[in-house]
Every structure is written in C-alpha cells, then in structure tokens.
Short mmCIF file of C-alpha atoms in Angstrom, two decimals:
data_model
loop_
_atom_site.label_atom_id
_atom_site.label_comp_id
_atom_site.label_asym_id
_atom_site.label_seq_id
_atom_site.Cartn_x
_atom_site.Cartn_y
_atom_site.Cartn_z
CA MET C 8 37.07 21.56 24.40
CA ARG C 9 34.41 22.01 21.72
CA TYR C 10 31.47 21.99 24.18
CA LEU C 11 32.89 24.86 26.27
CA SER C 12 32.47 28.57 25.72
CA LEU C 13 33.09 31.63 27.88
CA ASN C 14 30.29 34.13 28.41
CA GLN C 15 30.68 37.89 28.84
CA SER C 16 30.89 37.50 32.61
CA GLY C 17 33.81 35.08 32.36
CA ILE C 18 31.72 32.02 33.32
CA TRP C 19 32.14 28.81 31.34
CA GLN C 20 29.11 27.51 29.41
CA PHE C 21 28.36 23.98 28.19
CA ARG C 22 26.55 23.45 24.87
CA PHE C 23 25.78 20.13 23.16
CA GLN C 24 23.98 20.15 19.80
CA LEU C 25 21.36 17.41 19.38
CA LYS C 26 20.59 15.71 16.08
CA PRO C 27 16.92 15.67 14.95
CA GLU C 28 16.58 11.95 15.72
CA GLN C 29 17.87 12.53 19.30
CA ARG C 30 15.65 15.45 20.30
CA HIS C 31 12.66 13.38 21.38
CA LEU C 32 14.88 11.98 24.17
CA PHE C 33 15.44 15.51 25.51
CA GLU C 34 11.90 16.88 25.49
CA GLY C 35 12.29 18.17 21.91
CA ARG C 36 15.29 20.39 22.66
CA ARG C 37 17.70 21.26 19.86
CA GLU C 38 20.63 21.50 22.30
CA VAL C 39 21.62 21.03 25.91
CA LYS C 40 22.88 24.38 27.21
CA LEU C 41 24.06 24.92 30.80
CA SER C 42 26.08 27.37 32.82
CA LEU C 43 28.93 25.53 34.59
CA LYS C 44 29.07 28.36 37.18
CA THR C 45 32.82 28.54 37.31
CA SER C 46 35.54 30.65 35.75
CA ASP C 47 38.11 27.87 36.31
CA LYS C 48 38.69 26.17 32.95
CA GLN C 49 40.02 22.91 34.43
CA LEU C 50 36.99 22.51 36.68
CA ALA C 51 34.70 23.48 33.79
CA THR C 52 36.33 20.83 31.59
CA LEU C 53 35.71 18.11 34.19
CA LYS C 54 32.07 19.14 34.60
CA ALA C 55 31.56 19.25 30.83
CA LEU C 56 33.03 15.75 30.43
CA GLU C 57 30.70 14.41 33.11
CA ILE C 58 27.65 15.95 31.43
CA GLU C 59 28.72 14.77 27.98
CA ILE C 60 29.08 11.18 29.22
CA GLN C 61 25.60 11.27 30.71
CA ILE C 62 24.10 12.72 27.51
CA ARG C 63 25.80 10.14 25.31
CA THR C 64 24.71 7.35 27.67
CA ALA C 65 21.12 8.58 27.38
CA ILE C 66 21.38 8.60 23.57
CA LEU C 67 22.89 5.11 23.43
CA ASN C 68 20.29 3.70 25.82
CA PRO C 69 16.99 5.33 24.80
CA ILE C 70 14.96 2.53 26.39
CA ILE C 71 16.45 3.16 29.82
CA SER C 72 16.71 6.92 29.59
CA VAL C 73 13.35 8.17 28.41
CA ALA C 74 13.19 11.93 27.73
CA PRO C 75 16.12 12.80 30.06
CA ARG C 76 16.52 16.24 31.62
CA ILE C 77 19.78 17.82 32.64
CA GLN C 78 19.58 18.81 36.31
CA GLN C 79 22.03 20.30 38.75
CA SER C 80 21.90 18.05 41.83
CA SER C 81 24.53 20.07 43.75
CA PRO C 82 26.56 23.24 43.12
CA ASN C 83 29.26 21.25 41.31
CA ILE C 84 27.53 18.07 40.01
CA TYR C 85 25.14 17.76 37.06
CA ARG C 86 23.07 14.65 36.35
CA VAL C 87 20.91 13.36 33.52
CA LYS C 88 17.65 12.45 35.19
CA ALA C 89 14.99 10.36 33.43
CA PRO C 90 11.61 11.37 34.83
CA HIS C 91 8.80 8.82 34.89
CA LEU C 92 6.87 9.49 31.70
CA LYS C 93 4.17 7.40 30.13
CA GLU C 94 5.54 5.80 26.97
CA THR C 95 3.48 5.44 23.82
CA SER C 96 1.98 1.98 23.71
CA SER C 97 2.28 -0.05 20.52
CA ASN C 98 -1.51 -0.36 20.19
CA ASP C 99 -2.12 3.37 20.71
CA ALA C 100 0.50 4.19 18.07
CA LEU C 101 -1.10 1.73 15.64
CA GLU C 102 -4.52 3.28 16.21
CA ARG C 103 -3.12 6.74 15.41
CA PHE C 104 -1.32 5.38 12.34
CA CYS C 105 -4.49 3.75 10.99
CA LYS C 106 -6.45 6.99 11.43
CA TYR C 107 -3.77 8.75 9.42
CA LYS C 108 -3.80 6.08 6.69
CA ALA C 109 -7.61 6.20 6.49
CA GLU C 110 -7.26 9.63 4.87
CA HIS C 111 -5.22 8.15 2.02
CA ILE C 112 -6.32 4.54 1.40
CA SER C 113 -9.58 2.60 1.26
CA PRO C 114 -11.34 1.31 4.41
CA LYS C 115 -10.61 -2.26 3.33
CA ALA C 116 -6.90 -1.53 2.97
CA VAL C 117 -6.86 0.11 6.43
CA MET C 118 -8.61 -2.92 7.94
CA MET C 119 -6.08 -5.33 6.41
CA LEU C 120 -3.17 -3.12 7.46
CA GLU C 121 -4.39 -2.94 11.05
CA ALA C 122 -5.10 -6.69 11.25
CA LYS C 123 -1.64 -7.67 10.02
CA CYS C 124 0.16 -5.18 12.26
CA LYS C 125 -1.82 -6.40 15.26
CA ILE C 126 -0.78 -9.99 14.55
CA VAL C 127 2.88 -8.98 14.48
CA LEU C 128 2.65 -6.80 17.60
CA GLU C 129 0.91 -9.61 19.48
CA LEU C 130 3.70 -12.01 18.49
CA ILE C 131 6.35 -9.53 19.62
CA GLY C 132 4.57 -9.13 22.94
CA LYS C 133 6.13 -5.80 23.97
CA PRO C 134 3.57 -3.19 25.04
CA HIS C 135 5.83 -0.16 24.57
CA LEU C 136 6.88 0.98 21.12
CA LYS C 137 10.42 2.02 22.02
CA THR C 138 11.26 -1.41 23.42
CA ILE C 139 10.80 -3.09 20.02
CA ARG C 140 14.23 -3.46 18.46
CA ARG C 141 15.83 -4.93 15.34
CA SER C 142 16.37 -8.29 17.01
CA ASP C 143 12.61 -8.51 17.62
CA ALA C 144 11.89 -7.82 13.95
CA GLU C 145 14.35 -10.48 12.81
CA GLU C 146 12.89 -13.03 15.23
CA ILE C 147 9.29 -12.29 14.28
CA THR C 148 10.15 -12.65 10.58
CA LEU C 149 11.22 -16.22 11.32
CA GLN C 150 8.09 -16.91 13.37
CA LEU C 151 5.74 -15.56 10.68
CA ARG C 152 6.97 -18.28 8.33
CA HIS C 153 5.34 -20.78 10.72
CA TYR C 154 2.14 -18.78 11.26
CA PRO C 155 -0.99 -20.63 10.00
CA THR C 156 -2.85 -19.08 7.09
CA ASN C 157 -6.53 -18.15 7.60
CA LEU C 158 -6.11 -18.78 11.30
CA LYS C 159 -9.58 -17.54 12.22
CA LYS C 160 -11.21 -20.02 9.83
CA HIS C 161 -9.89 -23.02 11.77
CA LYS C 162 -11.72 -23.87 14.98
CA GLN C 163 -8.62 -25.59 16.36
CA PHE C 164 -7.02 -22.18 16.92
CA THR C 165 -9.99 -20.49 18.63
CA GLY C 166 -8.88 -18.63 21.75
CA LEU C 167 -5.18 -19.28 21.18
CA SER C 168 -2.47 -16.64 21.04
CA GLY C 169 -0.26 -16.38 17.98
CA HIS C 170 2.57 -18.29 19.66
CA GLU C 171 0.18 -21.01 20.82
CA ALA C 172 -1.25 -21.32 17.31
CA ILE C 173 2.24 -21.69 15.85
CA LYS C 174 3.08 -24.38 18.40
CA LEU C 175 -0.17 -26.28 17.78
CA ASN C 176 0.34 -26.14 14.04
CA GLN C 177 3.61 -28.02 14.42
CA THR C 178 1.33 -31.00 15.03
CA LEU C 179 -1.56 -30.07 12.71
CA ARG C 180 0.74 -29.12 9.82
CA LEU C 181 -1.80 -26.81 8.22
CA PRO C 182 -0.57 -24.36 5.51
CA THR C 183 1.54 -21.46 6.79
CA LEU C 184 2.22 -17.97 5.41
CA SER C 185 4.09 -17.87 2.13
CA GLU C 186 7.34 -15.98 1.80
CA GLU C 187 5.50 -13.23 -0.09
CA SER C 188 2.92 -12.96 2.70
CA VAL C 189 5.64 -12.73 5.34
CA LYS C 190 7.26 -9.98 3.27
CA ASP C 191 3.94 -8.14 3.09
CA TYR C 192 3.52 -8.31 6.89
CA CYS C 193 7.03 -6.94 7.41
CA GLN C 194 6.58 -4.18 4.84
CA LYS C 195 3.39 -3.06 6.56
CA MET C 196 5.22 -3.03 9.90
CA SER C 197 8.05 -1.06 8.33
CA GLY C 198 5.57 1.53 7.08
CA PHE C 199 4.04 1.72 10.55
CA PHE C 200 7.39 2.18 12.30
CA GLU C 201 8.60 4.67 9.69
CA TRP C 202 5.56 6.82 10.48
CA CYS C 203 6.19 6.40 14.23
CA HIS C 204 9.82 7.41 13.76
CA LEU C 205 8.87 10.51 11.76
CA ASN C 206 6.39 11.45 14.48
CA GLU C 207 9.06 10.92 17.18
CA LEU C 208 7.16 8.09 18.89
CA THR C 209 10.23 5.86 18.66
CA ASP C 210 13.89 6.16 17.74
CA ILE C 211 14.25 3.46 15.06
CA ASN C 212 12.39 1.50 12.41
CA PRO C 213 13.31 -2.09 13.38
CA PHE C 214 11.64 -3.54 10.26
CA LYS C 215 13.51 -1.34 7.78
CA ALA C 216 15.30 -3.15 4.92
CA ILE C 217 14.63 -6.70 6.07
CA ARG C 218 15.71 -8.74 3.07
CA PHE C 219 13.71 -11.51 1.42
CA LYS C 220 14.71 -13.94 -1.27
CA LYS C 221 12.59 -13.60 -4.40
CA THR C 222 10.78 -16.84 -5.18
CA ARG C 223 9.32 -15.68 -8.51
CA LYS C 224 9.32 -12.79 -10.95
CA ASP C 225 6.93 -9.88 -10.29
CA SER C 226 5.20 -10.71 -13.58
CA GLU C 227 4.33 -14.18 -12.24
CA ALA C 228 2.30 -12.92 -9.27
CA LYS C 229 -0.86 -13.17 -11.41
CA ASN C 230 -1.43 -15.20 -14.55
CA ALA C 231 -2.23 -13.63 -17.89
CA TYR C 232 -4.89 -15.36 -19.96
CA THR C 233 -3.70 -17.23 -23.05
CA HIS C 234 -5.50 -17.12 -26.41
CA SER C 235 -7.29 -20.42 -25.74
CA GLU C 236 -8.24 -19.35 -22.21
CA LEU C 237 -9.74 -16.14 -23.53
CA GLN C 238 -11.73 -18.17 -26.06
CA ARG C 239 -13.07 -20.23 -23.17
CA ILE C 240 -14.14 -17.06 -21.30
CA PHE C 241 -15.79 -15.43 -24.30
CA GLY C 242 -17.18 -18.71 -25.65
CA THR C 243 -19.91 -19.22 -23.05
CA GLU C 244 -23.62 -18.59 -23.62
CA ILE C 245 -23.16 -15.14 -22.05
CA HIS C 246 -21.31 -13.86 -25.11
CA THR C 247 -22.37 -16.35 -27.81
CA GLN C 248 -26.10 -16.42 -27.03
CA LYS C 249 -26.50 -13.23 -24.99
CA GLN C 250 -27.89 -15.19 -22.05
CA TYR C 251 -27.19 -13.30 -18.85
CA LYS C 252 -28.98 -11.91 -15.83
CA HIS C 253 -27.28 -8.50 -15.81
CA PRO C 254 -25.54 -6.47 -18.55
CA HIS C 255 -22.30 -6.36 -16.57
CA TYR C 256 -21.96 -10.14 -17.01
CA TYR C 257 -21.53 -9.43 -20.72
CA TRP C 258 -19.59 -6.16 -20.68
CA LEU C 259 -17.17 -6.38 -17.76
CA PRO C 260 -15.01 -9.23 -19.11
CA LEU C 261 -14.88 -7.51 -22.51
CA LEU C 262 -14.00 -4.14 -20.95
CA GLY C 263 -11.39 -5.78 -18.74
CA TYR C 264 -9.77 -7.44 -21.75
CA PHE C 265 -9.87 -4.46 -24.10
CA THR C 266 -8.87 -1.75 -21.58
CA GLY C 267 -6.78 -3.45 -18.86
CA ALA C 268 -8.73 -1.41 -16.30
CA ARG C 269 -9.26 -2.58 -12.72
CA LEU C 270 -12.61 -4.14 -11.89
CA ASN C 271 -13.78 -1.36 -9.57
CA GLU C 272 -12.69 1.30 -12.07
CA LEU C 273 -15.12 -0.23 -14.57
CA CYS C 274 -17.95 -0.93 -12.13
CA GLN C 275 -18.07 2.71 -10.99
CA LEU C 276 -18.26 4.27 -14.46
CA TYR C 277 -20.87 6.92 -15.18
CA LYS C 278 -22.37 7.58 -18.62
CA SER C 279 -20.52 10.90 -18.62
CA ASP C 280 -17.25 8.98 -18.47
CA ILE C 281 -17.83 7.74 -22.02
CA TYR C 282 -17.36 10.50 -24.57
CA GLN C 283 -15.48 11.56 -27.69
CA ASN C 284 -12.06 13.16 -27.52
CA ASP C 285 -10.66 14.32 -30.89
CA ASN C 286 -13.45 12.29 -32.53
CA ILE C 287 -12.24 9.17 -30.69
CA TRP C 288 -14.50 7.37 -28.22
CA VAL C 289 -12.77 7.10 -24.86
CA ILE C 290 -13.38 5.92 -21.30
CA ARG C 291 -12.43 8.37 -18.57
CA ILE C 292 -11.22 6.73 -15.37
CA ASP C 293 -11.47 9.34 -12.64
CA ASP C 294 -13.12 10.15 -9.32
CA ASN C 295 -15.31 13.07 -10.42
CA PHE C 296 -18.63 11.57 -9.36
CA GLU C 297 -20.18 10.28 -6.15
CA GLY C 298 -18.77 6.96 -4.99
CA GLN C 299 -15.89 6.89 -7.46
CA LYS C 300 -12.48 6.00 -6.04
CA LEU C 301 -8.99 5.70 -7.48
CA LYS C 302 -6.16 3.51 -6.28
CA ASN C 303 -3.72 6.43 -6.62
CA LEU C 304 -3.18 9.65 -8.58
CA THR C 305 -1.65 7.89 -11.58
CA SER C 306 -4.84 5.83 -11.94
CA LYS C 307 -6.55 8.92 -13.36
CA ARG C 308 -6.45 8.47 -17.13
CA ILE C 309 -8.27 8.26 -20.47
CA VAL C 310 -8.43 4.94 -22.34
CA PRO C 311 -9.55 4.86 -26.01
CA ILE C 312 -12.30 2.33 -26.73
CA HIS C 313 -11.14 -0.65 -28.78
CA ASN C 314 -12.71 -1.03 -32.23
CA LYS C 315 -14.11 -4.43 -31.24
CA LEU C 316 -16.07 -2.92 -28.35
CA ILE C 317 -17.59 -0.38 -30.72
CA LYS C 318 -18.53 -3.15 -33.18
CA LEU C 319 -20.16 -5.09 -30.35
CA GLY C 320 -22.43 -2.14 -29.67
CA PHE C 321 -20.88 -0.65 -26.53
CA ILE C 322 -21.70 2.94 -27.47
CA GLU C 323 -25.31 2.07 -28.29
CA PHE C 324 -25.57 0.24 -24.98
CA ILE C 325 -24.27 3.29 -23.09
CA GLN C 326 -26.73 5.58 -24.85
CA SER C 327 -29.63 3.25 -23.99
CA VAL C 328 -28.94 3.07 -20.25
CA GLN C 329 -31.62 4.97 -18.33
CA HIS C 330 -29.40 5.86 -15.39
CA GLU C 331 -26.43 8.13 -14.71
CA ARG C 332 -24.26 5.08 -13.96
CA ILE C 333 -23.51 2.46 -16.61
CA PHE C 334 -24.18 -0.49 -14.31
CA PRO C 335 -26.79 0.74 -11.82
CA GLU C 336 -27.49 -2.84 -10.70
CA LEU C 337 -24.08 -2.79 -8.97
CA LYS C 338 -24.57 -1.17 -5.57
CA GLU C 339 -21.92 0.68 -3.62
CA ALA C 340 -20.38 -1.31 -0.76
CA ARG C 341 -17.52 -0.67 1.63
CA ASP C 342 -14.89 -1.20 -1.07
CA GLY C 343 -16.72 0.48 -3.92
CA PHE C 344 -19.08 -0.77 -6.61
CA GLY C 345 -17.11 -3.89 -7.54
CA SER C 346 -17.93 -6.29 -4.69
CA ALA C 347 -20.88 -8.10 -6.29
CA ALA C 348 -19.17 -8.23 -9.69
CA SER C 349 -16.01 -9.64 -8.12
CA LYS C 350 -17.97 -12.45 -6.46
CA TRP C 351 -19.83 -13.19 -9.68
CA TYR C 352 -16.62 -13.35 -11.74
CA GLY C 353 -15.03 -15.58 -9.09
CA ARG C 354 -17.85 -18.11 -9.49
CA PHE C 355 -17.81 -17.72 -13.27
CA LYS C 356 -14.07 -18.39 -13.72
CA THR C 357 -14.17 -21.31 -11.26
CA LYS C 358 -16.92 -23.01 -13.32
CA LEU C 359 -14.66 -22.61 -16.35
CA GLY C 360 -11.87 -24.44 -14.54
CA PHE C 361 -9.62 -21.51 -13.64
CA GLY C 362 -7.89 -21.94 -10.30
CA LYS C 363 -5.66 -19.84 -8.09
CA GLY C 364 -3.75 -17.11 -9.89
CA TYR C 365 -6.58 -16.36 -12.30
CA ASP C 366 -9.11 -13.63 -11.58
CA PHE C 367 -10.44 -10.43 -13.13
CA HIS C 368 -7.10 -8.72 -12.54
CA SER C 369 -5.58 -11.26 -14.94
CA PHE C 370 -7.12 -9.25 -17.81
CA ARG C 371 -4.83 -6.40 -16.75
CA HIS C 372 -1.82 -8.72 -16.97
CA THR C 373 -3.08 -10.00 -20.32
CA VAL C 374 -3.19 -6.49 -21.77
CA ALA C 375 0.31 -5.70 -20.47
CA THR C 376 1.61 -8.98 -21.90
CA GLN C 377 0.05 -8.43 -25.34
CA LEU C 378 1.33 -4.86 -25.59
CA LYS C 379 4.79 -5.96 -24.49
CA ARG C 380 4.86 -8.65 -27.18
CA GLN C 381 3.76 -6.04 -29.73
CA GLN C 382 6.81 -4.00 -28.59
CA VAL C 383 4.63 -1.12 -27.43
CA SER C 384 6.62 1.39 -25.37
CA HIS C 385 6.33 0.95 -21.61
CA ILE C 386 5.45 4.65 -21.50
CA VAL C 387 2.37 4.08 -23.67
CA THR C 388 1.40 0.95 -21.72
CA GLY C 389 1.84 2.86 -18.47
CA GLU C 390 -0.55 5.56 -19.72
CA ILE C 391 -3.16 2.94 -20.62
CA LEU C 392 -2.90 1.02 -17.36
CA GLY C 393 -2.41 4.06 -15.13
CA HIS C 394 1.08 3.22 -13.91
CA THR C 395 3.69 5.72 -12.81
CA GLN C 396 6.78 5.87 -15.04
CA ASN C 397 9.16 6.10 -12.05
CA ASN C 398 10.98 8.80 -13.96
CA ILE C 399 10.97 12.43 -12.85
CA THR C 400 11.15 13.66 -16.45
CA TYR C 401 7.93 11.87 -17.38
CA ASP C 402 6.10 11.85 -14.03
CA ARG C 403 6.60 15.51 -13.16
CA TYR C 404 7.13 17.28 -16.47
CA GLY C 405 5.68 14.95 -19.11
CA LYS C 406 2.05 15.46 -20.09
CA GLY C 407 -0.42 12.84 -21.29
CA LEU C 408 0.06 11.15 -24.64
CA ASP C 409 -2.00 11.97 -27.70
CA THR C 410 -5.32 10.08 -27.82
CA LYS C 411 -4.49 8.77 -31.31
CA GLN C 412 -1.25 7.25 -30.02
CA LEU C 413 -3.15 5.47 -27.27
CA ARG C 414 -5.85 4.24 -29.68
CA GLU C 415 -3.20 2.72 -31.96
CA ALA C 416 -1.82 0.77 -29.02
CA ILE C 417 -5.24 -0.29 -27.69
CA ASN C 418 -6.27 -1.65 -31.10
CA LEU C 419 -3.22 -3.95 -31.05
CA ILE C 420 -5.05 -6.05 -28.45
CA ASP C 421 -6.08 -9.19 -30.29
CA ALA C 422 -9.83 -9.29 -30.95
CA ALA C 423 -9.76 -12.89 -32.27
CA PRO C 424 -10.58 -14.57 -28.91
CA THR C 425 -13.89 -12.66 -28.86
CA SER C 426 -14.90 -13.67 -32.39
CA LYS C 427 -17.93 -15.66 -31.16
CA ALA C 428 -19.31 -12.77 -29.12
CA LEU C 429 -22.56 -11.40 -30.54
CA LYS C 430 -23.41 -7.74 -30.86
CA ILE C 431 -25.55 -6.76 -27.90
CA SER C 432 -29.13 -5.65 -28.40
CA VAL C 433 -30.01 -2.46 -26.58
CA SER C 434 -33.58 -3.68 -26.14
CA ILE C 435 -32.53 -5.68 -23.06
CA VAL C 436 -32.03 -2.52 -21.00
#
C-alpha cells in the first residue's frame, strides 16, 4: 500500500501527502504522518485504510471538518477529530481584503468594491466564508438581476434588507441592475474570494468563471463624439468668444480631444510636465509630484502636443501660469484633482443635449476611433492612451516608441471640429 512504510525498528508508518489547497484543513501541515505501532502488515493495512478514509472525508467535507487533527483515541484506533475553531467571518475577510486593496487602488475604488461585496454577502446571508459555495454564487447572480438600482436613493426601500427590497420592487417595478452591472458585482466577488483562497481563508472561489452573455461590444460601452458633436462642444462661447470662469473650462475639452488622456490625468498636471523632448513639445503623464495618481503602471507615458493646441496658445498659457500646477483652481479631493471639473463638464454636456453614454471619457474613445480609422497601429495608439499591449514581447521587453512616431499619430486627430476656437490670451491669468 502506497501510504505504508517500514521504519528501522520494523514498525509500520502511515504517510499521506497533502496538496497545497488541502493544507489549511490540517493546520497547515504538508502531510499526515503517524506511527501505526505494529509490525503486523495486515493490521497496519487496516489501520491505514481507516485513517485514509477519515482524511479523504475531511477533504471532501471541508465545511463539516474544519482544520481536522489526526488523533489516536485508543491503542489500535485513529480518528480525525475536528476541534472547535472560530471560522473567518465573511465580513472580517472583506475588511482584510479592502485594507489590502487600499494599497493598490484609489479610496473611491475601495469604497465601491466594499459596498458591492457587502450587498452580495448580505444577499447570501451566510456569516462564515467557508459555507459559501458555488450554488450560492449561481443563485445570487439570478437575484442580482432583480436588485433595484440606486436603492439608497429611494425612500421606499429604507430599512429593508436586500431580499425585502427585491420583493417590494416586484410591485414597484423600478429599474434593476443591468447585465453588465451584475457581471461587475460578480467579478468583484470573484476577486475577493480569489484573494481569500490564496490566503487560505476558504477552499474555493465560488464566483470563479461565472459566464455572462455579452449584450454589446466593448467599444460600445461609451460613445465616441462624432464630427458634428465635436463642433457643438467647441462651438460654444467658451471657445468662440473666450467667455469662461476658469481656464480649465477652455483647455480641458481641447486637451481631452487632442490627447485622449483621462480627466484626472489632465487636472493634476504640473507645469514641469510640459516640456520639450527631441525639440517636440510633450505632456508627461506621471505621478512624480504631490497629489498625482495613475490608474496603473501603463498609464505612465509621454504624449506629444497636437499642432492645433500649440496654435491655440497652449504653450504660452503654460508659461504664463503663476503656480506650479497648470490648473491651481482645481483643488485636490478624495479622488484626485478632477472632481470639480467632472461635475462642471457633466453640467456642460447636459446643456448641450448629450445624454447617458457621453462624458469626458468619450474624448478618449473619440481619439481611439479616429486613430483606428486612420489605420494607426494599435501599438502606437496603446502608447498614446497608456494601454497595455497584452503581449509579453512588447510589455516586458519593448521600450517606448520614438516621440516623432507618436507626434505623427497625434497630428492625425482631426482639428477641423475646433476651427471656431480662438487663440487664448495669456492676459486672463
């Protein structure tokens, strides 16, 4: 028998190797090793079979047998005993997970992650992490499709549990979570359980690989602005008459359109981030200075400044700013420097008649769309937008592209929609 071995004294030994994912059930042990205290092979075989059955039962039923210990209850009988141990609660595990994530993502992202996971855990209703199984994940996925959106904004749901809110909404018929939102909830739960599994707080990830039917292409998640829509944006008195309260009202939409950068990346720029590289004016998107944040490592990049921005006086504007930051009127908040600008642009685009699916991030989609139509390589576009190439050759070994290559691509962005924009006067600063 493969679990039996004879020691130097002629006594039979039992050894059972444990896989890494099984060790947390046996107090972290790599193997179960026992002396069977007999030199009789037949008796040793019977004892070994009994112990093996108990071990395999403990592995197959991790909920019942928590951290079992092999004990000898009599000279000839061995038992797997599950001592009373305090299991990790779902809420405690989530708190630990969020503390870990806080070191890698923004406070806002942590808050959203925690809120969504708490909603799911409350719907599941099981206090102990190890009791949550695949069947629970499948059931909750179905229930989330009936969960009301913006639940806290509706007084009708005040004080109700998630299940009670779902039941009440069968009568109210208020909007429920979209398929994409349900997918997002489940993906966040999968990330949580994957971390718990790696840290041996549970034995499975019940939310792993839950499948969802795609309802639209990834490129349709946000709308890109058309030529006429861009003319509408850049045809207001802000750009045609230079009537604005703050300089960022004028420059942010232009920068968004001619760089494809994220709103917060632009709002946090310092004067030192605008400089010449190989005699080409560029914008450095990085986290070198106080308050600057990046979405991820690939967000760190250099973007050449479009010829149209230079003609509109962007460099002169930068040189005239009497502050280390380009837009000092934008104050740092919890999520960076972009909060006030985001609210302003939301009001601005709504007044222009843009509805859901259009926001500042749409400039990023517009740039990607224009470069794609100009048949610019996805590698070049990825460098401009700060996207990973998902290719080990380029991501690990490939270095940044030449600034001239990037400038050629940037200048393919159509300047025509901004034709009515006037060159800014530095005297306003």
